[in-house]
Amino acid sequence: MSSDAAGGQRSSSSSNRARGDAALMPTSSPFTGDGGGAGSPTRVERMLREREHSRRHLFASSDAMDTDGAEPASASAGAFVADGVQSPGCAAPANMEDAGGVAPGHAARPPLAGSRSGFRRLGLRGMKQRLLVVANRLPVSANRRGEDQWSLEISAGGLVSALLGVKDVDAKWIGWAGVNVPDEVGQRALTRALAEKRCIPVFLDEEIVHQYYNGYCNNILWPLFHYLGLPQEDRLATTRNFESQFDAYKRANQMFADVVYQHYQEGDVIWCHDYHLMFLPKCLKDHDINMKVGWFLHTPFPSSEIYRTLPSRLELLRSVLCADLVGFHTYDYARHFVSACTRILGLEGTPEGVEDQGRLTRVAAFPIGIDSDRFKRALELPAVKRHINELTHRFAGRKVMLGVDRLDMIKGIPQKILAFEKFLEENPDWNDKVVLLQIAVPTRTDVPEYQKLTSQVHEIVGRINGRFGTLTAVPIHHLDRSLDFHALCALYAVTDVALVTSLRDGMNLVSYEYVACQGSKKGVLILSEFAGAAQSLGAGAILVNPWNITEVADSIRHALTMPSDEREKRHRHNYAHVTTHTAQDWAETFVCELNDTVAEAQLRTRQVPPGLPSQTAIQQYLRSKNRLLILGFNSTLTEPVESSGRRGGDQIKEMELKLHPDLKGPLKALCEDENTTVIVLSGSDRSVLDENFGEFKMWLAAEHGMFLRPTYGEWMTTMPEHLNMDWVDSVKHVFEYFTERTPRSHFEHRETSFVWNYKYADVEFGRLQARDMLQHLWTGPISNAAVDVVQGSRSVEVRSVGVTKGAAIDRILGEIVHSENMVTPIDYVLCVGHFLGKDEDIYVFFDPEYPSESKVKPEGGSASLDRRPNGRPSNGRSNSRNSQSRTQKAQQVASEKSSSSSHSSTSSDHNWREGSSVLDLKGENYFSCAVGRKRSNARYLLNSSEDVVSFLKELATATAGFQAGNADYMFLDRQ
């Protein structure tokens, strides 16, 4: 992710930021409101310009903004936590990532594009935006001193330092205080005490904590996210309680949400943290869809193949996707999350994030940083200098190597010690010249796996010291405890080589803290490639695979013998990154990105049609005299198929399209209304429509309207004469080839088109195959054929040029008018369908209001079919002459696309334009409706086929009531 890893030293803080780019973010986006015209800035250009402008203002006003109601981290922190290293005054949580809601071992802000426009709009005008930080643990240690007395100590973890340094937000913390307070007196007293620290408690009882925190969070999610897998063998008994643990997890998340509701004010930003609160974004959005919600993960996110083993995988992914912005430490984690959403949920992964029916959840990388100034200031303190002198004399004549870790399986402590043993074996001349100081802070001491790890480490250390030690010195000094902040800074300062050998780590702040304290010594950092910090410090550190003991041993030798000039170059690179990409900068960037994301979502929402006003549509339907209902079939009238997240679980069922069983009654009622004409217009072939609609009195139009028949009549063709179909054999061979080489794909051979569907194939492989197919079709032997290649979300269709629903509807109307001797003008049209962009010309065909220039154009098709000649705005009304003019224009466009004439090939020889003369639509009597949330030419939107069912039921009920003679029917009552 970080461009640091790609090489090249940065010269200044501003150049750092100017060169960065947000993970998964393109230089321009179809969803932005930039306009995209010549001279119009791209999203990144706009954000970088605003970011630099804002930064200049922030620096210029920094002297006037020294205080923001909170003390600096160095002054207010009563204890310091650094990847498990803490002062004795701070009680260690079972999982150190819970200190302040963020693992202190996860750190450093990225060189990522982020607009400061949110802060420029809010902070520089004297206003502070309220920020509600929601984490599992408050950054406070609480100790009860009496019935209504509490003592509090602030814990200066990474997230604490980050938000204390943000000048332009008014931050409040919401979380669990880490203690059980069953009585109301104690709860009220603790709430008052915490309010002084700008903290708000969530009170969890012991059972919830046991099931939610110790159970689901620490026993299920933590191991899985670090690639340790779900409980197995002797731990299988714990999975029997999985359902109860997950229920407790959801209940706990709802309890956090309830507290947020109590303190939320309109305009607040809500920032949720870590795997403990994956269900929280959904709870918040269910309460108020307009809440600004961000979610950040401080651990790795595993690959989709690991994550898919989680039984509750679907609920957690969908809950996180309710957030507006989802953040991770590295691009890899963000990529894994998007991959999980595409492979498990079947959603669309875009360069911006994850899209679900038109709603985009932005996904980006925001590596956290540290408060580097705090460490640099600490090195100037007399107490720290005294520690440095003591350590220097203590280890005089020996090189000092340092490891600082929690005693956890993911930290790779045994691997580190074994590599050091191998180094001593292969380099005996170093035996009395190097010492390894390993600080291992105990955690979860009541868990058998951690007890076993502790015994294993002690055994290895004892063996090595017995083998290579002397009466006066041992090669390894191992401490099973934490150090206070001053002692830790001194230890960082005297260290020659730091060893970070995590087997899997979200970020690991120890590497940043070490670099920040090495301003004079310029030591070497050996860093695991599986730590998130490797993305940012990889160019200056020595990257190793901790599982390769030989490689780590060689890296130790290389670090100890590294020439001073190379050591200085490496340190200079890392030092520049750590001191410019701070925790405060990370927090500002995330909040700004969240504000911008919400603003851009509002722009995207304007391009999505509003919901169908069902009552208005029914009122106008009942008032009209001659109605036309045009309904799509697939994903509109079909029975939904629930695959439960298993890509392809119900593939056979979905390939056999079936009419929704709840629609049979309403459809029959609507079709039997003598004043209503119903057309089912589908891309499916004739046999599918025959099977599903044989019992209804309606018109069926198959293959995008190329074939037509009344239910009780024969199929006729509406295709233009001399339609060139010479391309069929060539396309068939191409489709057969790609179907064979793409497992679980299939294709349909229709009379006028071919459709290749790869919905149930592997997502990534299917896209690659589709890209290859499109390239072959566009450049291959059919490149000059009279065909259109239409790409759907997971399909590729080849059809004759000019074959669209909009081009066919005029000919269909003509046949209907001729067959039924229709005289009464059609004064109401309802057109509902889940159509491809190319077929959305049918919406524009009927629209009495001429579309504006800003109207969204259909994919792969022309712009709107009509333009008012004088450019004047439409008054929303149309007469039959206007309708006929519009129809003629539509036919002209269709005929230009086609390679043949537009004469009918049906048995009758009537004029196809006969249907146009019977159209007499007013703007308020036309309802075009897209099914599925997407940008569309339709006026309105229904989210799913279930919504279509509900609306048609309501319409049929209203019709039945009206026909029964209810003159005062409720819909007419509302005039």
PDB file of N, CA and C in Angstrom, residues 874-949:
ATOM      1  N   SER A 874     -39.910  21.209 -21.253  1.00  0.00           N
ATOM      2  CA  SER A 874     -41.234  20.631 -21.431  1.00  0.00           C
ATOM      3  C   SER A 874     -42.167  21.104 -20.339  1.00  0.00           C
ATOM      4  N   ASN A 875     -43.424  21.218 -20.668  1.00  0.00           N
ATOM      5  CA  ASN A 875     -44.413  21.581 -19.655  1.00  0.00           C
ATOM      6  C   ASN A 875     -45.010  20.363 -18.971  1.00  0.00           C
ATOM      7  N   GLY A 876     -44.469  19.196 -19.302  1.00  0.00           N
ATOM      8  CA  GLY A 876     -44.934  17.982 -18.635  1.00  0.00           C
ATOM      9  C   GLY A 876     -46.161  17.384 -19.283  1.00  0.00           C
ATOM     10  N   ARG A 877     -46.659  17.944 -20.393  1.00  0.00           N
ATOM     11  CA  ARG A 877     -47.849  17.399 -21.024  1.00  0.00           C
ATOM     12  C   ARG A 877     -47.555  17.104 -22.489  1.00  0.00           C
ATOM     13  N   SER A 878     -48.348  16.202 -23.050  1.00  0.00           N
ATOM     14  CA  SER A 878     -48.137  15.804 -24.439  1.00  0.00           C
ATOM     15  C   SER A 878     -49.463  15.416 -25.058  1.00  0.00           C
ATOM     16  N   ASN A 879     -49.633  15.676 -26.345  1.00  0.00           N
ATOM     17  CA  ASN A 879     -50.820  15.203 -27.033  1.00  0.00           C
ATOM     18  C   ASN A 879     -50.428  14.113 -28.005  1.00  0.00           C
ATOM     19  N   SER A 880     -51.392  13.584 -28.712  1.00  0.00           N
ATOM     20  CA  SER A 880     -51.106  12.447 -29.583  1.00  0.00           C
ATOM     21  C   SER A 880     -50.147  12.823 -30.691  1.00  0.00           C
ATOM     22  N   ARG A 881     -50.194  14.067 -31.148  1.00  0.00           N
ATOM     23  CA  ARG A 881     -49.281  14.458 -32.214  1.00  0.00           C
ATOM     24  C   ARG A 881     -47.830  14.419 -31.705  1.00  0.00           C
ATOM     25  N   ASN A 882     -47.619  14.935 -30.495  1.00  0.00           N
ATOM     26  CA  ASN A 882     -46.280  14.858 -29.928  1.00  0.00           C
ATOM     27  C   ASN A 882     -45.832  13.414 -29.757  1.00  0.00           C
ATOM     28  N   SER A 883     -46.777  12.579 -29.320  1.00  0.00           N
ATOM     29  CA  SER A 883     -46.445  11.171 -29.136  1.00  0.00           C
ATOM     30  C   SER A 883     -46.049  10.530 -30.444  1.00  0.00           C
ATOM     31  N   GLN A 884     -46.778  10.900 -31.512  1.00  0.00           N
ATOM     32  CA  GLN A 884     -46.462  10.301 -32.804  1.00  0.00           C
ATOM     33  C   GLN A 884     -45.097  10.784 -33.284  1.00  0.00           C
ATOM     34  N   SER A 885     -44.803  12.076 -33.057  1.00  0.00           N
ATOM     35  CA  SER A 885     -43.501  12.589 -33.438  1.00  0.00           C
ATOM     36  C   SER A 885     -42.392  11.860 -32.695  1.00  0.00           C
ATOM     37  N   ARG A 886     -42.622  11.622 -31.411  1.00  0.00           N
ATOM     38  CA  ARG A 886     -41.642  10.913 -30.609  1.00  0.00           C
ATOM     39  C   ARG A 886     -41.446   9.499 -31.122  1.00  0.00           C
ATOM     40  N   THR A 887     -42.547   8.849 -31.495  1.00  0.00           N
ATOM     41  CA  THR A 887     -42.482   7.485 -31.999  1.00  0.00           C
ATOM     42  C   THR A 887     -41.714   7.428 -33.313  1.00  0.00           C
ATOM     43  N   GLN A 888     -41.984   8.395 -34.181  1.00  0.00           N
ATOM     44  CA  GLN A 888     -41.274   8.405 -35.454  1.00  0.00           C
ATOM     45  C   GLN A 888     -39.781   8.590 -35.248  1.00  0.00           C
ATOM     46  N   LYS A 889     -39.440   9.457 -34.287  1.00  0.00           N
ATOM     47  CA  LYS A 889     -38.022   9.647 -33.996  1.00  0.00           C
ATOM     48  C   LYS A 889     -37.384   8.364 -33.475  1.00  0.00           C
ATOM     49  N   ALA A 890     -38.101   7.660 -32.592  1.00  0.00           N
ATOM     50  CA  ALA A 890     -37.581   6.400 -32.061  1.00  0.00           C
ATOM     51  C   ALA A 890     -37.360   5.393 -33.165  1.00  0.00           C
ATOM     52  N   GLN A 891     -38.348   5.319 -34.096  1.00  0.00           N
ATOM     53  CA  GLN A 891     -38.193   4.363 -35.202  1.00  0.00           C
ATOM     54  C   GLN A 891     -37.021   4.746 -36.096  1.00  0.00           C
ATOM     55  N   GLN A 892     -36.834   6.059 -36.264  1.00  0.00           N
ATOM     56  CA  GLN A 892     -35.737   6.496 -37.096  1.00  0.00           C
ATOM     57  C   GLN A 892     -34.399   6.067 -36.494  1.00  0.00           C
ATOM     58  N   VAL A 893     -34.248   6.230 -35.155  1.00  0.00           N
ATOM     59  CA  VAL A 893     -33.023   5.807 -34.493  1.00  0.00           C
ATOM     60  C   VAL A 893     -32.816   4.307 -34.642  1.00  0.00           C
ATOM     61  N   ALA A 894     -33.922   3.559 -34.442  1.00  0.00           N
ATOM     62  CA  ALA A 894     -33.813   2.106 -34.549  1.00  0.00           C
ATOM     63  C   ALA A 894     -33.438   1.692 -35.967  1.00  0.00           C
ATOM     64  N   SER A 895     -34.033   2.344 -36.964  1.00  0.00           N
ATOM     65  CA  SER A 895     -33.753   1.954 -38.348  1.00  0.00           C
ATOM     66  C   SER A 895     -32.329   2.302 -38.741  1.00  0.00           C
ATOM     67  N   GLU A 896     -31.805   3.404 -38.171  1.00  0.00           N
ATOM     68  CA  GLU A 896     -30.422   3.747 -38.466  1.00  0.00           C
ATOM     69  C   GLU A 896     -29.464   2.696 -37.924  1.00  0.00           C
ATOM     70  N   LYS A 897     -29.807   2.110 -36.782  1.00  0.00           N
ATOM     71  CA  LYS A 897     -28.953   1.077 -36.198  1.00  0.00           C
ATOM     72  C   LYS A 897     -29.023  -0.219 -36.985  1.00  0.00           C
ATOM     73  N   SER A 898     -30.179  -0.490 -37.558  1.00  0.00           N
ATOM     74  CA  SER A 898     -30.382  -1.771 -38.220  1.00  0.00           C
ATOM     75  C   SER A 898     -29.818  -1.745 -39.628  1.00  0.00           C
ATOM     76  N   SER A 899     -29.400  -2.881 -40.094  1.00  0.00           N
ATOM     77  CA  SER A 899     -28.844  -2.975 -41.443  1.00  0.00           C
ATOM     78  C   SER A 899     -29.918  -3.296 -42.462  1.00  0.00           C
ATOM     79  N   SER A 900     -31.152  -3.333 -42.046  1.00  0.00           N
ATOM     80  CA  SER A 900     -32.227  -3.677 -42.962  1.00  0.00           C
ATOM     81  C   SER A 900     -33.352  -2.678 -42.845  1.00  0.00           C
ATOM     82  N   SER A 901     -34.336  -2.828 -43.665  1.00  0.00           N
ATOM     83  CA  SER A 901     -35.488  -1.936 -43.630  1.00  0.00           C
ATOM     84  C   SER A 901     -36.349  -2.254 -42.427  1.00  0.00           C
ATOM     85  N   SER A 902     -37.281  -1.377 -42.123  1.00  0.00           N
ATOM     86  CA  SER A 902     -38.108  -1.551 -40.926  1.00  0.00           C
ATOM     87  C   SER A 902     -39.495  -2.063 -41.263  1.00  0.00           C
ATOM     88  N   HIS A 903     -39.674  -2.706 -42.426  1.00  0.00           N
ATOM     89  CA  HIS A 903     -40.981  -3.264 -42.761  1.00  0.00           C
ATOM     90  C   HIS A 903     -41.281  -4.479 -41.920  1.00  0.00           C
ATOM     91  N   SER A 904     -42.543  -4.685 -41.625  1.00  0.00           N
ATOM     92  CA  SER A 904     -42.946  -5.823 -40.807  1.00  0.00           C
ATOM     93  C   SER A 904     -42.829  -7.117 -41.587  1.00  0.00           C
ATOM     94  N   SER A 905     -42.554  -8.190 -40.840  1.00  0.00           N
ATOM     95  CA  SER A 905     -42.550  -9.515 -41.452  1.00  0.00           C
ATOM     96  C   SER A 905     -43.675 -10.361 -40.878  1.00  0.00           C
ATOM     97  N   THR A 906     -44.665  -9.728 -40.242  1.00  0.00           N
ATOM     98  CA  THR A 906     -45.796 -10.488 -39.729  1.00  0.00           C
ATOM     99  C   THR A 906     -46.763 -10.779 -40.862  1.00  0.00           C
ATOM    100  N   SER A 907     -47.737 -11.627 -40.535  1.00  0.00           N
ATOM    101  CA  SER A 907     -48.702 -12.010 -41.544  1.00  0.00           C
ATOM    102  C   SER A 907     -49.586 -10.847 -41.948  1.00  0.00           C
ATOM    103  N   SER A 908     -49.836  -9.913 -41.014  1.00  0.00           N
ATOM    104  CA  SER A 908     -50.666  -8.763 -41.356  1.00  0.00           C
ATOM    105  C   SER A 908     -49.811  -7.688 -41.993  1.00  0.00           C
ATOM    106  N   ASP A 909     -50.467  -6.799 -42.774  1.00  0.00           N
ATOM    107  CA  ASP A 909     -49.716  -5.768 -43.475  1.00  0.00           C
ATOM    108  C   ASP A 909     -50.176  -4.375 -43.063  1.00  0.00           C
ATOM    109  N   HIS A 910     -50.598  -4.224 -41.785  1.00  0.00           N
ATOM    110  CA  HIS A 910     -51.031  -2.922 -41.322  1.00  0.00           C
ATOM    111  C   HIS A 910     -49.824  -2.029 -41.053  1.00  0.00           C
ATOM    112  N   ASN A 911     -50.069  -0.754 -40.868  1.00  0.00           N
ATOM    113  CA  ASN A 911     -49.006   0.194 -40.572  1.00  0.00           C
ATOM    114  C   ASN A 911     -48.563   0.034 -39.130  1.00  0.00           C
ATOM    115  N   TRP A 912     -47.239  -0.199 -38.897  1.00  0.00           N
ATOM    116  CA  TRP A 912     -46.750  -0.399 -37.533  1.00  0.00           C
ATOM    117  C   TRP A 912     -46.961   0.839 -36.671  1.00  0.00           C
ATOM    118  N   ARG A 913     -47.044   1.998 -37.287  1.00  0.00           N
ATOM    119  CA  ARG A 913     -47.154   3.214 -36.484  1.00  0.00           C
ATOM    120  C   ARG A 913     -48.581   3.472 -36.036  1.00  0.00           C
ATOM    121  N   GLU A 914     -49.420   2.507 -36.266  1.00  0.00           N
ATOM    122  CA  GLU A 914     -50.800   2.676 -35.857  1.00  0.00           C
ATOM    123  C   GLU A 914     -50.902   2.847 -34.349  1.00  0.00           C
ATOM    124  N   GLY A 915     -49.987   2.227 -33.572  1.00  0.00           N
ATOM    125  CA  GLY A 915     -50.037   2.331 -32.123  1.00  0.00           C
ATOM    126  C   GLY A 915     -49.695   3.708 -31.616  1.00  0.00           C
ATOM    127  N   SER A 916     -48.920   4.461 -32.363  1.00  0.00           N
ATOM    128  CA  SER A 916     -48.494   5.763 -31.885  1.00  0.00           C
ATOM    129  C   SER A 916     -49.657   6.731 -31.766  1.00  0.00           C
ATOM    130  N   SER A 917     -50.589   6.628 -32.683  1.00  0.00           N
ATOM    131  CA  SER A 917     -51.677   7.595 -32.703  1.00  0.00           C
ATOM    132  C   SER A 917     -52.608   7.460 -31.515  1.00  0.00           C
ATOM    133  N   VAL A 918     -52.547   6.334 -30.832  1.00  0.00           N
ATOM    134  CA  VAL A 918     -53.474   6.133 -29.729  1.00  0.00           C
ATOM    135  C   VAL A 918     -52.866   6.563 -28.386  1.00  0.00           C
ATOM    136  N   LEU A 919     -51.602   6.964 -28.393  1.00  0.00           N
ATOM    137  CA  LEU A 919     -50.970   7.437 -27.160  1.00  0.00           C
ATOM    138  C   LEU A 919     -51.372   8.884 -26.882  1.00  0.00           C
ATOM    139  N   ASP A 920     -51.888   9.124 -25.697  1.00  0.00           N
ATOM    140  CA  ASP A 920     -52.218  10.487 -25.290  1.00  0.00           C
ATOM    141  C   ASP A 920     -51.862  10.615 -23.810  1.00  0.00           C
ATOM    142  N   LEU A 921     -50.549  10.698 -23.541  1.00  0.00           N
ATOM    143  CA  LEU A 921     -50.052  10.665 -22.166  1.00  0.00           C
ATOM    144  C   LEU A 921     -49.817  12.057 -21.628  1.00  0.00           C
ATOM    145  N   LYS A 922     -50.137  12.234 -20.372  1.00  0.00           N
ATOM    146  CA  LYS A 922     -49.716  13.402 -19.619  1.00  0.00           C
ATOM    147  C   LYS A 922     -48.620  12.966 -18.651  1.00  0.00           C
ATOM    148  N   GLY A 923     -47.786  13.898 -18.264  1.00  0.00           N
ATOM    149  CA  GLY A 923     -46.648  13.576 -17.417  1.00  0.00           C
ATOM    150  C   GLY A 923     -47.029  12.878 -16.133  1.00  0.00           C
ATOM    151  N   GLU A 924     -48.174  13.302 -15.537  1.00  0.00           N
ATOM    152  CA  GLU A 924     -48.557  12.709 -14.265  1.00  0.00           C
ATOM    153  C   GLU A 924     -49.152  11.320 -14.413  1.00  0.00           C
ATOM    154  N   ASN A 925     -49.365  10.858 -15.636  1.00  0.00           N
ATOM    155  CA  ASN A 925     -49.947   9.540 -15.872  1.00  0.00           C
ATOM    156  C   ASN A 925     -48.925   8.533 -16.397  1.00  0.00           C
ATOM    157  N   TYR A 926     -47.655   8.885 -16.334  1.00  0.00           N
ATOM    158  CA  TYR A 926     -46.623   7.965 -16.802  1.00  0.00           C
ATOM    159  C   TYR A 926     -45.715   7.608 -15.630  1.00  0.00           C
ATOM    160  N   PHE A 927     -45.584   6.287 -15.382  1.00  0.00           N
ATOM    161  CA  PHE A 927     -44.778   5.794 -14.267  1.00  0.00           C
ATOM    162  C   PHE A 927     -43.815   4.731 -14.792  1.00  0.00           C
ATOM    163  N   SER A 928     -42.574   5.129 -15.029  1.00  0.00           N
ATOM    164  CA  SER A 928     -41.526   4.163 -15.391  1.00  0.00           C
ATOM    165  C   SER A 928     -40.747   3.843 -14.129  1.00  0.00           C
ATOM    166  N   CYS A 929     -40.462   2.577 -13.928  1.00  0.00           N
ATOM    167  CA  CYS A 929     -39.905   2.160 -12.644  1.00  0.00           C
ATOM    168  C   CYS A 929     -38.844   1.080 -12.842  1.00  0.00           C
ATOM    169  N   ALA A 930     -37.622   1.379 -12.414  1.00  0.00           N
ATOM    170  CA  ALA A 930     -36.539   0.394 -12.464  1.00  0.00           C
ATOM    171  C   ALA A 930     -36.591  -0.481 -11.218  1.00  0.00           C
ATOM    172  N   VAL A 931     -36.335  -1.754 -11.376  1.00  0.00           N
ATOM    173  CA  VAL A 931     -36.315  -2.686 -10.248  1.00  0.00           C
ATOM    174  C   VAL A 931     -34.851  -2.931  -9.870  1.00  0.00           C
ATOM    175  N   GLY A 932     -34.503  -2.588  -8.678  1.00  0.00           N
ATOM    176  CA  GLY A 932     -33.101  -2.682  -8.255  1.00  0.00           C
ATOM    177  C   GLY A 932     -32.511  -1.289  -8.163  1.00  0.00           C
ATOM    178  N   ARG A 933     -31.789  -1.008  -7.091  1.00  0.00           N
ATOM    179  CA  ARG A 933     -31.259   0.336  -6.865  1.00  0.00           C
ATOM    180  C   ARG A 933     -30.063   0.573  -7.772  1.00  0.00           C
ATOM    181  N   LYS A 934     -30.261   1.384  -8.751  1.00  0.00           N
ATOM    182  CA  LYS A 934     -29.192   1.671  -9.695  1.00  0.00           C
ATOM    183  C   LYS A 934     -29.504   2.979 -10.400  1.00  0.00           C
ATOM    184  N   ARG A 935     -28.512   3.539 -11.046  1.00  0.00           N
ATOM    185  CA  ARG A 935     -28.752   4.718 -11.872  1.00  0.00           C
ATOM    186  C   ARG A 935     -29.566   4.281 -13.080  1.00  0.00           C
ATOM    187  N   SER A 936     -30.574   5.070 -13.418  1.00  0.00           N
ATOM    188  CA  SER A 936     -31.514   4.580 -14.418  1.00  0.00           C
ATOM    189  C   SER A 936     -32.186   5.737 -15.127  1.00  0.00           C
ATOM    190  N   ASN A 937     -32.686   5.473 -16.345  1.00  0.00           N
ATOM    191  CA  ASN A 937     -33.508   6.433 -17.067  1.00  0.00           C
ATOM    192  C   ASN A 937     -34.944   6.441 -16.561  1.00  0.00           C
ATOM    193  N   ALA A 938     -35.276   5.470 -15.716  1.00  0.00           N
ATOM    194  CA  ALA A 938     -36.637   5.406 -15.201  1.00  0.00           C
ATOM    195  C   ALA A 938     -36.886   6.558 -14.237  1.00  0.00           C
ATOM    196  N   ARG A 939     -38.177   6.911 -14.105  1.00  0.00           N
ATOM    197  CA  ARG A 939     -38.535   7.979 -13.180  1.00  0.00           C
ATOM    198  C   ARG A 939     -38.456   7.538 -11.726  1.00  0.00           C
ATOM    199  N   TYR A 940     -38.759   6.254 -11.481  1.00  0.00           N
ATOM    200  CA  TYR A 940     -38.908   5.791 -10.107  1.00  0.00           C
ATOM    201  C   TYR A 940     -38.161   4.475  -9.906  1.00  0.00           C
ATOM    202  N   LEU A 941     -38.218   4.014  -8.669  1.00  0.00           N
ATOM    203  CA  LEU A 941     -37.439   2.846  -8.286  1.00  0.00           C
ATOM    204  C   LEU A 941     -38.236   1.938  -7.358  1.00  0.00           C
ATOM    205  N   LEU A 942     -38.118   0.624  -7.607  1.00  0.00           N
ATOM    206  CA  LEU A 942     -38.533  -0.400  -6.648  1.00  0.00           C
ATOM    207  C   LEU A 942     -37.302  -1.255  -6.371  1.00  0.00           C
ATOM    208  N   ASN A 943     -37.051  -1.559  -5.116  1.00  0.00           N
ATOM    209  CA  ASN A 943     -35.775  -2.164  -4.758  1.00  0.00           C
ATOM    210  C   ASN A 943     -35.646  -3.626  -5.152  1.00  0.00           C
ATOM    211  N   SER A 944     -36.752  -4.365  -5.225  1.00  0.00           N
ATOM    212  CA  SER A 944     -36.651  -5.800  -5.483  1.00  0.00           C
ATOM    213  C   SER A 944     -37.958  -6.314  -6.066  1.00  0.00           C
ATOM    214  N   SER A 945     -37.934  -7.580  -6.486  1.00  0.00           N
ATOM    215  CA  SER A 945     -39.154  -8.199  -7.012  1.00  0.00           C
ATOM    216  C   SER A 945     -40.219  -8.306  -5.928  1.00  0.00           C
ATOM    217  N   GLU A 946     -39.815  -8.391  -4.669  1.00  0.00           N
ATOM    218  CA  GLU A 946     -40.788  -8.421  -3.576  1.00  0.00           C
ATOM    219  C   GLU A 946     -41.573  -7.115  -3.513  1.00  0.00           C
ATOM    220  N   ASP A 947     -40.909  -6.007  -3.795  1.00  0.00           N
ATOM    221  CA  ASP A 947     -41.604  -4.715  -3.833  1.00  0.00           C
ATOM    222  C   ASP A 947     -42.568  -4.654  -5.018  1.00  0.00           C
ATOM    223  N   VAL A 948     -42.170  -5.284  -6.138  1.00  0.00           N
ATOM    224  CA  VAL A 948     -43.076  -5.341  -7.293  1.00  0.00           C
ATOM    225  C   VAL A 948     -44.330  -6.134  -6.932  1.00  0.00           C
ATOM    226  N   VAL A 949     -44.132  -7.240  -6.242  1.00  0.00           N
ATOM    227  CA  VAL A 949     -45.276  -8.056  -5.820  1.00  0.00           C
ATOM    228  C   VAL A 949     -46.212  -7.241  -4.938  1.00  0.00           C
TER     229      VAL A 949
END
